[in-house]
Coordinates of C-alpha atoms and ligand atoms in Angstrom, one line a residue:
X11 CA 98.6 230.5 -154.7
X12 CA 101.4 228.7 -156.4
X13 CA 105.0 228.4 -155.1
X14 CA 108.1 226.5 -156.3
X15 CA 110.7 224.7 -154.3
X16 CA 113.5 222.1 -154.9
X17 CA 112.4 219.8 -152.1
X18 CA 108.9 219.5 -150.7
X19 CA 108.9 217.6 -147.3
X20 CA 105.5 216.6 -146.0
X21 CA 105.7 215.9 -142.2
X22 CA 107.8 217.2 -139.3
X23 CA 108.6 214.0 -137.4
X24 CA 112.0 212.4 -137.2
X25 CA 111.9 211.3 -140.8
X26 CA 110.9 214.6 -142.4
X27 CA 113.1 216.7 -140.1
X28 CA 116.2 214.5 -140.7
X29 CA 115.7 214.5 -144.5
X30 CA 115.1 218.2 -144.6
X31 CA 118.3 218.9 -142.7
X32 CA 120.3 216.6 -145.0
X33 CA 119.0 218.1 -148.3
X34 CA 119.0 221.7 -147.3
X35 CA 122.6 222.0 -148.5
X36 CA 121.5 221.2 -152.0
X37 CA 118.5 223.4 -152.6
X38 CA 115.5 225.2 -151.2
X39 CA 113.3 223.1 -148.8
X40 CA 109.7 223.7 -148.1
X41 CA 108.5 221.6 -145.1
X42 CA 104.7 221.4 -144.6
X43 CA 103.1 219.9 -141.5
X44 CA 99.4 219.7 -140.9
X45 CA 99.5 220.9 -137.2
X46 CA 102.2 222.3 -135.0
X47 CA 105.8 221.3 -135.9
X48 CA 106.1 219.0 -132.8
X49 CA 102.7 217.4 -133.2
X50 CA 104.1 214.1 -134.3
X51 CA 104.3 210.4 -133.2
X52 CA 108.0 211.0 -132.8
X53 CA 107.3 213.4 -129.9
X54 CA 105.6 210.6 -128.0
X55 CA 108.3 207.9 -128.4
X56 CA 109.3 206.6 -125.0
X57 CA 111.6 203.6 -125.0
X58 CA 114.3 204.8 -127.4
X59 CA 116.3 203.9 -130.4
X60 CA 117.9 200.5 -131.0
X61 CA 121.4 200.3 -132.1
X62 CA 124.5 198.2 -131.4
X63 CA 127.1 199.9 -129.2
X64 CA 129.0 197.5 -126.9
X65 CA 129.9 193.9 -126.5
X66 CA 128.4 191.3 -125.8
X67 CA 126.0 192.9 -128.3
X68 CA 126.7 192.6 -132.0
X69 CA 125.2 193.5 -135.4
X70 CA 124.6 189.8 -136.0
X71 CA 122.4 189.6 -132.9
X72 CA 120.4 192.7 -133.7
X73 CA 119.9 191.4 -137.3
X74 CA 118.8 188.0 -135.9
X75 CA 116.3 189.6 -133.4
X76 CA 114.8 191.8 -136.2
X77 CA 114.4 188.9 -138.5
X78 CA 112.9 186.7 -135.8
X79 CA 110.3 189.4 -134.9
X80 CA 109.5 190.0 -138.6
X81 CA 108.3 186.3 -138.9
X82 CA 109.7 185.5 -142.3
X83 CA 108.7 188.7 -144.1
X84 CA 111.7 191.0 -143.5
X85 CA 114.0 191.9 -146.4
X86 CA 117.4 190.6 -145.1
X87 CA 119.5 193.0 -147.1
X88 CA 117.5 195.9 -145.7
X89 CA 117.8 194.6 -142.1
X90 CA 121.6 194.3 -142.6
X91 CA 121.8 197.8 -144.1
X92 CA 119.7 199.5 -141.4
X93 CA 121.5 197.7 -138.5
X94 CA 124.9 198.5 -140.1
X95 CA 124.2 202.2 -140.7
X96 CA 122.3 202.8 -137.5
X97 CA 125.2 203.7 -135.3
X98 CA 126.4 206.4 -137.6
X99 CA 123.0 208.0 -137.7
X100 CA 122.6 207.9 -133.9
X101 CA 125.9 209.8 -133.8
X102 CA 124.3 212.3 -136.2
X103 CA 121.4 212.7 -133.8
X104 CA 123.8 213.5 -131.0
X105 CA 125.7 215.9 -133.3
X106 CA 122.4 217.7 -133.9
X107 CA 121.9 218.1 -130.2
X108 CA 120.0 215.0 -128.9
X109 CA 120.9 213.8 -125.5
X110 CA 120.9 210.1 -124.5
X111 CA 121.2 208.9 -120.9
X112 CA 124.6 207.7 -119.8
X113 CA 125.9 205.8 -116.8
X114 CA 128.4 207.3 -114.3
X115 CA 131.3 205.8 -116.3
X116 CA 130.1 207.7 -119.4
X117 CA 128.9 204.7 -121.3
X118 CA 125.3 204.8 -122.7
X119 CA 122.7 203.5 -120.4
X120 CA 121.2 200.7 -122.5
X121 CA 117.7 199.5 -122.0
X122 CA 116.0 196.2 -123.1
X123 CA 112.7 195.7 -124.8
X124 CA 110.6 192.8 -126.1
X125 CA 112.3 190.6 -128.7
X126 CA 115.8 192.0 -128.1
X127 CA 118.4 189.5 -126.9
X128 CA 120.6 192.2 -125.5
X129 CA 120.3 195.6 -123.8
X130 CA 120.7 197.9 -126.9
X131 CA 118.1 200.7 -126.6
X132 CA 119.6 204.2 -126.3
X133 CA 117.1 206.5 -124.5
X134 CA 116.5 209.8 -122.8
X135 CA 114.7 208.8 -119.6
X136 CA 111.3 207.6 -120.8
X137 CA 110.9 210.6 -123.2
X138 CA 113.3 209.8 -126.0
X139 CA 111.1 211.0 -128.8
X140 CA 110.5 214.3 -127.1
X141 CA 114.2 214.9 -126.8
X142 CA 114.9 213.9 -130.5
X143 CA 112.1 216.2 -131.7
X144 CA 113.3 219.0 -129.6
X145 CA 116.9 218.8 -130.9
X146 CA 115.9 218.4 -134.6
X147 CA 113.4 221.2 -134.4
X148 CA 115.9 223.5 -132.9
X149 CA 118.4 222.6 -135.5
X150 CA 116.0 223.1 -138.4
X151 CA 114.9 226.5 -137.2
X152 CA 118.4 227.6 -137.6
X153 CA 118.6 226.6 -141.3
X154 CA 117.9 229.5 -143.6
X155 CA 117.2 227.3 -146.6
X156 CA 114.3 225.5 -144.9
X157 CA 110.8 227.2 -144.9
X158 CA 108.5 225.7 -142.4
X159 CA 104.7 225.9 -143.0
X160 CA 102.8 224.7 -139.9
X161 CA 99.0 224.1 -140.2
X162 CA 99.4 223.1 -143.8
X163 CA 97.6 219.9 -144.8
X164 CA 98.8 218.1 -147.9
X165 CA 95.6 217.0 -149.7
X166 CA 96.9 215.3 -152.9
X167 CA 100.1 214.7 -154.8
X168 CA 100.5 216.5 -158.1
X169 CA 100.9 214.0 -160.9
X170 CA 99.9 213.6 -164.6
X171 CA 96.3 213.2 -163.3
X172 CA 96.1 216.9 -162.6
X173 CA 97.3 217.8 -166.1
X174 CA 94.0 216.6 -167.5
X175 CA 95.2 213.2 -168.5
X176 CA 91.8 211.7 -167.8
X177 CA 93.0 208.2 -168.6
X178 CA 96.5 207.2 -167.7
X179 CA 97.6 204.1 -169.5
X180 CA 98.7 201.2 -167.4
X181 CA 102.3 201.5 -168.5
X182 CA 102.6 205.2 -167.9
X183 CA 105.3 206.0 -165.3
X184 CA 103.5 208.2 -162.8
X185 CA 105.6 211.3 -161.8
X186 CA 105.2 213.5 -158.8
X187 CA 105.5 217.3 -159.2
X188 CA 104.6 218.4 -155.6
X189 CA 101.3 218.6 -153.8
X190 CA 98.1 220.6 -153.2
X191 CA 98.3 221.9 -149.7
X192 CA 95.4 223.3 -147.6
X193 CA 96.3 226.2 -145.3
X194 CA 94.2 225.3 -142.3
X195 CA 94.1 228.9 -141.1
X196 CA 92.9 230.6 -144.3
X197 CA 91.2 227.6 -146.0
X198 CA 93.1 228.4 -149.2
X199 CA 94.7 225.7 -151.2
X200 CA 98.3 226.3 -152.4
X201 CA 99.9 224.5 -155.3
X202 CA 103.4 223.7 -154.2
X203 CA 105.5 222.7 -157.2
X204 CA 108.6 220.8 -156.3
X205 CA 111.3 218.9 -158.1
X206 CA 111.5 216.2 -155.4
X207 CA 108.8 215.3 -152.8
X208 CA 109.5 213.4 -149.6
X209 CA 106.5 212.0 -147.8
X210 CA 107.0 211.5 -144.1
X211 CA 103.5 211.7 -142.8
X212 CA 103.8 208.9 -140.2
X213 CA 101.4 206.3 -139.0
X214 CA 97.7 205.4 -138.9
X215 CA 96.8 204.7 -135.3
X216 CA 93.8 207.1 -135.3
X217 CA 91.8 204.9 -137.6
X218 CA 91.4 202.8 -134.4
X219 CA 89.4 203.8 -131.4
X220 CA 92.1 202.9 -128.9
X221 CA 95.6 204.1 -129.9
X222 CA 98.8 205.5 -128.5
X223 CA 99.1 207.8 -131.6
X224 CA 98.2 211.5 -131.5
X225 CA 95.5 212.8 -133.7
X226 CA 97.8 213.5 -136.7
X227 CA 98.2 209.8 -137.4
X228 CA 95.6 209.1 -140.0
X229 CA 97.6 207.6 -142.8
X230 CA 97.4 210.7 -145.1
X231 CA 100.5 209.9 -147.0
X232 CA 99.5 206.3 -147.8
X233 CA 96.1 207.5 -149.0
X234 CA 97.6 210.2 -151.2
X235 CA 100.0 207.7 -152.8
X236 CA 97.2 205.1 -153.2
X237 CA 95.1 207.7 -155.0
X238 CA 98.0 208.6 -157.2
X239 CA 98.3 204.9 -158.1
X240 CA 101.6 204.2 -156.2
X241 CA 102.3 200.8 -154.7
X242 CA 101.3 200.1 -151.1
X243 CA 102.1 196.9 -149.3
X244 CA 101.8 194.9 -146.0
X245 CA 99.0 197.0 -144.7
X246 CA 97.5 194.0 -142.7
X247 CA 100.4 194.2 -140.2
X248 CA 99.1 196.7 -137.7
X249 CA 101.1 196.6 -134.4
X250 CA 99.2 196.9 -131.2
X251 CA 101.3 197.9 -128.2
X252 CA 100.6 195.6 -125.4
X253 CA 100.6 198.1 -122.6
X254 CA 98.7 201.4 -122.9
X255 CA 97.3 202.8 -119.7
X256 CA 93.6 201.9 -119.3
X257 CA 91.7 205.1 -119.2
X258 CA 88.5 205.4 -121.2
X259 CA 88.5 209.2 -121.0
X260 CA 91.9 209.7 -122.6
X261 CA 92.9 209.9 -126.3
X262 CA 95.6 209.1 -127.3
X263 CA 96.1 206.3 -124.7
X264 CA 99.1 207.0 -122.6
X265 CA 101.9 204.4 -123.3
X266 CA 103.6 202.4 -120.6
X267 CA 106.9 201.7 -122.2
X268 CA 108.1 198.2 -122.9
X269 CA 111.4 199.2 -121.3
X270 CA 109.7 198.9 -117.9
X271 CA 109.1 195.2 -118.6
X272 CA 112.8 195.1 -119.6
X273 CA 113.5 196.3 -116.1
X274 CA 111.4 193.5 -114.6
X275 CA 107.8 194.6 -114.5
X276 CA 105.3 191.6 -114.7
X277 CA 101.9 191.3 -116.4
X278 CA 99.1 189.9 -114.2
X279 CA 95.6 188.8 -114.9
X280 CA 92.7 190.8 -113.5
X281 CA 92.9 188.6 -110.4
X282 CA 96.6 189.0 -109.9
X283 CA 98.2 185.9 -111.6
X284 CA 101.2 185.8 -113.9
X285 CA 100.3 184.5 -117.3
X286 CA 103.0 185.2 -119.9
X287 CA 104.8 181.9 -119.1
X288 CA 101.8 180.1 -120.8
X289 CA 102.5 181.9 -124.1
X290 CA 106.3 182.2 -124.6
X291 CA 109.5 181.2 -122.9
X292 CA 110.6 184.8 -123.0
X293 CA 107.5 185.7 -121.0
X294 CA 107.0 189.5 -120.7
X295 CA 109.9 190.1 -123.1
X296 CA 108.4 188.1 -126.0
X297 CA 107.9 190.1 -129.2
X298 CA 104.9 192.5 -129.2
X299 CA 102.6 190.5 -131.4
X300 CA 102.8 187.6 -128.9
X301 CA 102.4 189.7 -125.8
X302 CA 99.5 191.7 -127.2
X303 CA 97.6 188.5 -128.3
X304 CA 98.3 186.9 -124.9
X305 CA 96.7 190.0 -123.1
X306 CA 93.8 190.0 -125.6
X307 CA 93.2 186.3 -124.8
X308 CA 93.4 186.7 -121.0
X309 CA 90.9 189.6 -121.2
X310 CA 88.6 187.4 -123.2
X311 CA 88.9 184.5 -120.7
X312 CA 88.2 186.7 -117.7
X313 CA 85.8 189.2 -119.3
X314 CA 87.8 192.0 -117.9
X315 CA 88.6 195.3 -119.7
X316 CA 92.3 195.3 -118.8
X317 CA 95.1 193.3 -117.2
X318 CA 97.7 194.6 -114.8
X319 CA 101.3 195.6 -115.0
X320 CA 103.1 195.2 -111.8
X321 CA 106.2 197.3 -111.2
X322 CA 106.3 197.0 -107.5
X323 CA 109.4 194.7 -107.6
X324 CA 111.4 197.7 -109.1
X325 CA 112.9 200.1 -106.6
X326 CA 111.3 203.5 -106.1
X327 CA 114.6 205.1 -107.0
X328 CA 114.8 203.2 -110.4
X329 CA 111.1 204.0 -111.2
X330 CA 111.5 207.7 -110.5
X331 CA 114.9 207.9 -112.1
X332 CA 114.3 205.9 -115.3
X333 CA 110.6 206.4 -115.8
X334 CA 109.8 209.8 -114.4
X335 CA 107.2 210.6 -117.1
X336 CA 105.3 207.4 -116.4
X337 CA 105.7 207.7 -112.7
X338 CA 104.3 211.3 -112.7
X339 CA 101.4 210.5 -115.2
X340 CA 100.2 207.5 -113.2
X341 CA 100.4 209.5 -110.0
X342 CA 98.2 212.1 -111.6
X343 CA 95.6 209.4 -112.3
X344 CA 95.7 208.1 -108.7
X345 CA 98.2 205.2 -109.3
X346 CA 101.4 205.1 -107.3
X347 CA 103.4 202.6 -109.4
X348 CA 105.7 201.9 -106.6
X349 CA 102.8 200.3 -104.7
X350 CA 99.8 199.9 -107.1
X351 CA 99.4 197.7 -110.2
X352 CA 98.8 199.7 -113.5
X353 CA 95.7 198.7 -115.5
X354 CA 96.8 198.3 -119.1
X355 CA 95.3 197.3 -122.5
X356 CA 96.7 196.8 -126.0
X357 CA 96.3 199.9 -128.3
X358 CA 96.9 200.4 -132.0
X359 CA 100.5 201.7 -132.2
X360 CA 102.4 201.3 -135.4
X361 CA 101.9 200.3 -139.0
X362 CA 104.6 197.9 -140.4
X363 CA 103.4 198.3 -144.0
X364 CA 102.8 201.4 -146.1
X365 CA 104.2 203.0 -149.2
X366 CA 106.5 200.5 -150.8
X367 CA 110.1 201.9 -151.2
X368 CA 113.3 200.5 -152.5
X369 CA 116.7 200.5 -150.7
X370 CA 117.1 204.2 -151.5
X371 CA 113.6 205.1 -150.2
X372 CA 112.2 205.6 -153.7
X373 CA 108.5 204.9 -154.2
X374 CA 107.0 203.5 -157.4
X375 CA 106.3 207.1 -158.4
X376 CA 109.1 209.1 -160.0
X377 CA 110.6 211.9 -157.9
X378 CA 108.7 210.8 -154.9
X379 CA 110.4 209.4 -151.8
X380 CA 108.9 208.2 -148.6
X381 CA 110.5 207.6 -145.2
X382 CA 109.6 206.9 -141.6
X383 CA 106.5 205.1 -140.5
X384 CA 104.6 205.8 -143.7
X385 CA 107.1 203.7 -145.7
X386 CA 107.3 199.9 -146.1
X387 CA 111.1 199.4 -146.5
X388 CA 111.2 195.7 -145.7
X389 CA 112.8 196.2 -142.3
X390 CA 109.9 195.1 -140.1
X391 CA 108.3 192.4 -142.1
X392 CA 105.2 191.0 -140.3
X393 CA 106.1 192.6 -137.0
X394 CA 108.4 195.4 -136.0
X395 CA 111.0 194.9 -133.3
X396 CA 110.7 197.5 -130.6
X397 CA 112.6 200.7 -131.1
X398 CA 113.6 199.9 -134.6
X399 CA 111.3 202.5 -136.0
X400 CA 113.2 205.7 -135.0
X401 CA 116.3 203.9 -136.3
X402 CA 114.8 203.1 -139.7
X403 CA 113.5 206.7 -140.0
X404 CA 117.0 208.2 -139.6
X405 CA 118.9 205.6 -141.7
X406 CA 116.4 206.0 -144.6
X407 CA 116.2 209.8 -144.4
X408 CA 120.0 209.9 -144.8
X409 CA 120.0 207.4 -147.8
X410 CA 117.1 209.2 -149.6
X411 CA 118.8 212.6 -149.0
X412 CA 122.0 211.4 -150.6
X413 CA 120.3 210.1 -153.7
X414 CA 118.0 213.2 -153.9
X415 CA 121.0 215.5 -153.8
X416 CA 122.5 213.6 -156.7
X417 CA 119.3 213.8 -158.8
X418 CA 118.1 217.3 -158.0
X419 CA 120.2 219.1 -160.7
X420 CA 118.5 217.1 -163.4
X421 CA 114.9 217.6 -162.5
X422 CA 112.7 220.5 -163.7
X423 CA 109.7 222.1 -162.1
X424 CA 106.5 221.2 -164.0
X425 CA 104.6 224.4 -164.7
X426 CA 101.6 222.8 -166.4
X427 CA 99.9 221.9 -163.2
X428 CA 96.7 224.0 -162.8
X429 CA 95.7 225.6 -159.5
X430 CA 93.0 223.9 -157.4
X431 CA 89.6 224.4 -158.9
X432 CA 86.6 224.3 -156.6
X433 CA 84.0 225.8 -158.9
X434 CA 80.5 224.4 -158.3
X435 CA 81.2 223.3 -154.8
X436 CA 79.5 224.6 -151.6
X437 CA 80.4 224.7 -147.9
X438 CA 79.6 221.5 -146.2
X439 CA 76.2 221.7 -144.5
X440 CA 76.7 219.4 -141.6
X441 CA 80.3 219.1 -140.4
X442 CA 79.0 217.0 -137.5
X443 CA 78.3 214.2 -139.9
X444 CA 82.0 214.0 -140.8
X445 CA 83.0 213.9 -137.2
X446 CA 80.4 211.1 -136.6
X447 CA 81.6 209.2 -139.6
X448 CA 85.2 209.3 -138.4
X449 CA 84.1 207.8 -135.1
X450 CA 82.1 205.1 -136.9
X451 CA 85.3 204.2 -138.9
X452 CA 87.3 203.9 -135.7
X453 CA 84.6 201.5 -134.3
X454 CA 84.6 199.4 -137.5
X455 CA 88.3 199.0 -137.3
X456 CA 88.5 198.3 -133.6
X457 CA 85.5 195.9 -133.6
X458 CA 86.4 193.8 -136.7
X459 CA 90.0 194.4 -137.7
X460 CA 91.8 194.3 -134.4
X461 CA 94.4 191.9 -132.9
X462 CA 92.4 188.8 -133.7
X463 CA 90.6 188.6 -137.0
X464 CA 88.3 186.2 -138.9
X465 CA 86.9 186.0 -142.4
X466 CA 83.5 187.0 -141.2
X467 CA 84.7 190.0 -139.2
X468 CA 86.8 191.2 -142.2
X469 CA 83.8 190.8 -144.5
X470 CA 81.6 192.7 -142.1
X471 CA 84.2 195.5 -141.8
X472 CA 84.4 195.9 -145.6
X473 CA 80.6 196.1 -146.1
X474 CA 80.3 198.8 -143.3
X475 CA 83.2 200.6 -144.9
X476 CA 81.7 200.6 -148.3
X477 CA 78.7 202.5 -147.0
X478 CA 80.9 205.1 -145.3
X479 CA 83.0 205.4 -148.5
X480 CA 80.0 206.0 -150.7
X481 CA 78.6 208.7 -148.5
X482 CA 82.0 210.4 -148.0
X483 CA 82.9 210.5 -151.7
X484 CA 79.5 212.0 -152.5
X485 CA 80.1 214.7 -149.9
X486 CA 83.7 215.3 -151.0
X487 CA 82.7 215.8 -154.6
X488 CA 80.1 218.5 -154.0
X489 CA 81.6 220.4 -151.0
X490 CA 84.5 222.8 -150.5
X491 CA 87.6 221.0 -149.2
X492 CA 88.1 221.0 -145.5
X493 CA 90.7 219.4 -143.3
X494 CA 88.1 217.2 -141.7
X495 CA 86.7 215.7 -144.8
X496 CA 90.2 215.1 -146.3
X497 CA 91.2 213.3 -143.1
X498 CA 88.1 211.1 -143.2
X499 CA 88.6 210.3 -146.8
X500 CA 92.3 209.4 -146.1
X501 CA 91.3 207.2 -143.2
X502 CA 88.7 205.4 -145.2
X503 CA 91.3 204.7 -148.0
X504 CA 93.7 203.4 -145.4
X505 CA 91.1 201.2 -143.7
X506 CA 90.2 199.8 -147.1
X507 CA 93.8 198.8 -147.8
X508 CA 94.2 197.2 -144.4
X509 CA 91.0 195.1 -144.7
X510 CA 91.7 194.2 -148.3
X511 CA 95.2 193.0 -147.6
X512 CA 94.1 191.2 -144.4
X513 CA 91.5 189.3 -146.3
X514 CA 94.0 188.3 -149.0
X515 CA 96.4 186.8 -146.4
X516 CA 95.1 183.3 -145.9
X517 CA 97.4 182.5 -142.9
X518 CA 98.4 183.8 -139.6
X519 CA 101.8 185.5 -139.4
X520 CA 103.4 188.1 -137.2
X521 CA 100.8 190.7 -136.3
X522 CA 98.1 189.3 -138.6
X523 CA 96.1 186.6 -136.8
X524 CA 93.0 185.1 -138.5
X525 CA 91.2 182.4 -136.5
X526 CA 90.1 180.8 -139.8
X527 CA 93.7 180.3 -140.8
X528 CA 95.5 179.9 -137.5
X529 CA 98.7 178.4 -139.1
X530 CA 101.5 180.0 -140.9
X531 CA 101.2 179.3 -144.6
X532 CA 103.5 179.6 -147.6
X533 CA 104.9 183.1 -148.1
X534 CA 102.6 185.1 -150.3
Ligands
LIG619 P1 105.7 211.3 -137.2 O1 106.6 211.5 -136.2 O2 104.4 210.7 -136.8 O3 105.4 212.6 -138.1 C1 104.5 212.7 -139.1 C2 104.3 214.1 -139.5 O4 103.5 214.2 -140.7 C3 103.6 215.0 -138.5 O5 104.3 216.2 -138.5 C4 102.3 215.2 -139.1 O6 101.6 216.4 -138.7 C5 102.6 215.2 -140.5 N1 101.5 214.9 -141.4 C6 100.7 213.8 -141.5 N2 99.8 214.0 -142.5 C7 100.0 215.2 -143.1 C8 99.4 215.9 -144.1 N3 98.3 215.4 -144.8 N4 99.9 217.1 -144.5 C9 100.9 217.6 -143.8 N5 101.5 217.0 -142.8 C10 101.1 215.8 -142.4 N6 109.5 204.0 -132.1 C11 110.8 203.7 -131.6 O7 111.7 203.3 -132.5 N7 111.1 203.7 -130.3 C12 110.2 204.1 -129.4 O8 110.5 204.2 -128.2 C13 108.9 204.4 -129.8 N8 107.9 204.8 -128.9 C14 106.7 205.1 -129.3 C15 105.8 205.6 -128.4 C16 104.6 206.1 -128.8 C17 103.5 206.5 -127.8 C18 104.3 206.1 -130.2 C19 103.0 206.7 -130.7 C20 105.2 205.6 -131.1 C21 106.4 205.2 -130.7 N9 107.4 204.7 -131.6 C22 108.6 204.4 -131.2 C23 107.1 204.8 -133.0 C24 107.8 206.0 -133.6 O9 107.7 207.1 -132.7 C25 107.2 206.4 -134.9 O10 107.1 205.4 -135.8 C26 108.1 207.5 -135.5 O11 108.3 208.6 -134.7 C27 107.5 208.0 -136.8 O12 108.2 209.1 -137.3 P2 107.8 209.8 -138.6 O13 108.7 210.9 -138.9 O14 107.6 208.7 -139.7 O15 106.3 210.3 -138.4
LIG620 C1 107.9 201.5 -126.1 O1 108.6 202.4 -125.5 O2 107.4 200.6 -125.5 C2 107.6 201.8 -127.5 C3 108.8 201.4 -128.3 C4 108.4 201.2 -129.7 O3 107.3 201.4 -130.1 O4 109.4 200.9 -130.5

């Protein structure tokens, strides 16, 4: 089946929803999402959204904190722009129905997280993402101009490649005309032709074994753009959240928000000793790269599988009032956080790199924009400052929507794109192999491309990945397309980009730490 739209939005997290709401005034929107509409990283966000509200905070301080966390790789113009436009977009979220906690005097109740010099995180208890997702989904469902297609998996972008241009010359400007989308329920592949495409497919956490991200986060958008020959950058900067609840049976790992450390919780070794003072003067509130590496080091020293987070110095009233979700979850697993220490481990959490976009959110491919976690805007550099992600997503969705609205009138649908052709392919014989290969990939990434890297580990990861890639491509070319094989293929592409870019960076900076180059080098 083939359908036409003005705007194709891929992804239903904060970035996709905000962009769709903003462009709906200017044309027909088709929003596809590979699972349920609220199956997103956004839905899991706990801590909140960073923005400057009251003195003594200032934009200058937020900018400085972001630059410091980014360890020399942030784009200063972008940082200034996002911080400056953040407040207006937070107001927009409120206008669209999002609630943030306030104090009895009516002011926002502002939390603090690692790397922030002031309390500046607006939040809704410890379920901010859930609240944002709820409000935006409600709003979007009331928009007649937006068609929502759940359980629709975008497989590949439509570009000149699909028009039979077997060889695209190096200088050809690649253009995007929409996407091939697999209907997970019927297994049919739709050709969605669109004037403008917005990729908002989120992060990559699931290419690692231990992650805070739900299953949808497999880097599909990055893989699609990479295959379409778009520019991808900074993939080596994978952020591990320091404190996920240690529970071998649970995927995704349940997050224990950094805001709880902002409230005074302490990290302790397996045998109950404070250790963060050895690593940074800011102790528990150092930036995430430092805290995650410190925990990793302490686990290696003691041989333990976790460290502890001690919240017992925080009153029961505060824990239950500010962190009800965490309190309840821990209690369900037998931990009373008012009395017991919480066992925690670092877990893959966020990708700082991704599809390179300019200050308008434009990718290197014509008529293709990207926003949210999938995009590399230059805001985060080598390490994202906590709670800057939701902020970046809304600011860029707004900017991209404005420019898209200006351009849409001049773009035509490309009717030369053929429908998907799967002649000569058969049903996959052993789907179990795909599942096993996906698990193998997660092991490769967790074992060799984690918080601490080395040349040997990266080399080993690449040689294991090459075998997986060969086998998967062979299967992909001869079998009918299925959601699982597409997901595996995307995850392999993303893993390749991470390993390749990590191997190229001959220094340690921000989230990328290589024991063979422990020092910071010249910027590359
Ligand atoms: P997502 O919200 O992940 O949405 C991606 C969408 O794309 C989903 O709808 C998915 O189904 C869809 N999709 C993916 N691939 C395809 C495909 N092939 N076809 C169709 N659809 C596809 N950030 C903060 O700023 N503050 C926080 O407090 C915070 N807490 C966090 C806590 C947790 C546990 C996690 C996991 C993340 C947290 N983050 C936080 C990070 C932040 O939540 C994410 O970076 C942000 O929500 C990403 O939004 P997004 O719209 O880019 O992607
Ligand atoms: C957290 O609440 O600790 C997560 C915040 C973030 O990832 O920005």
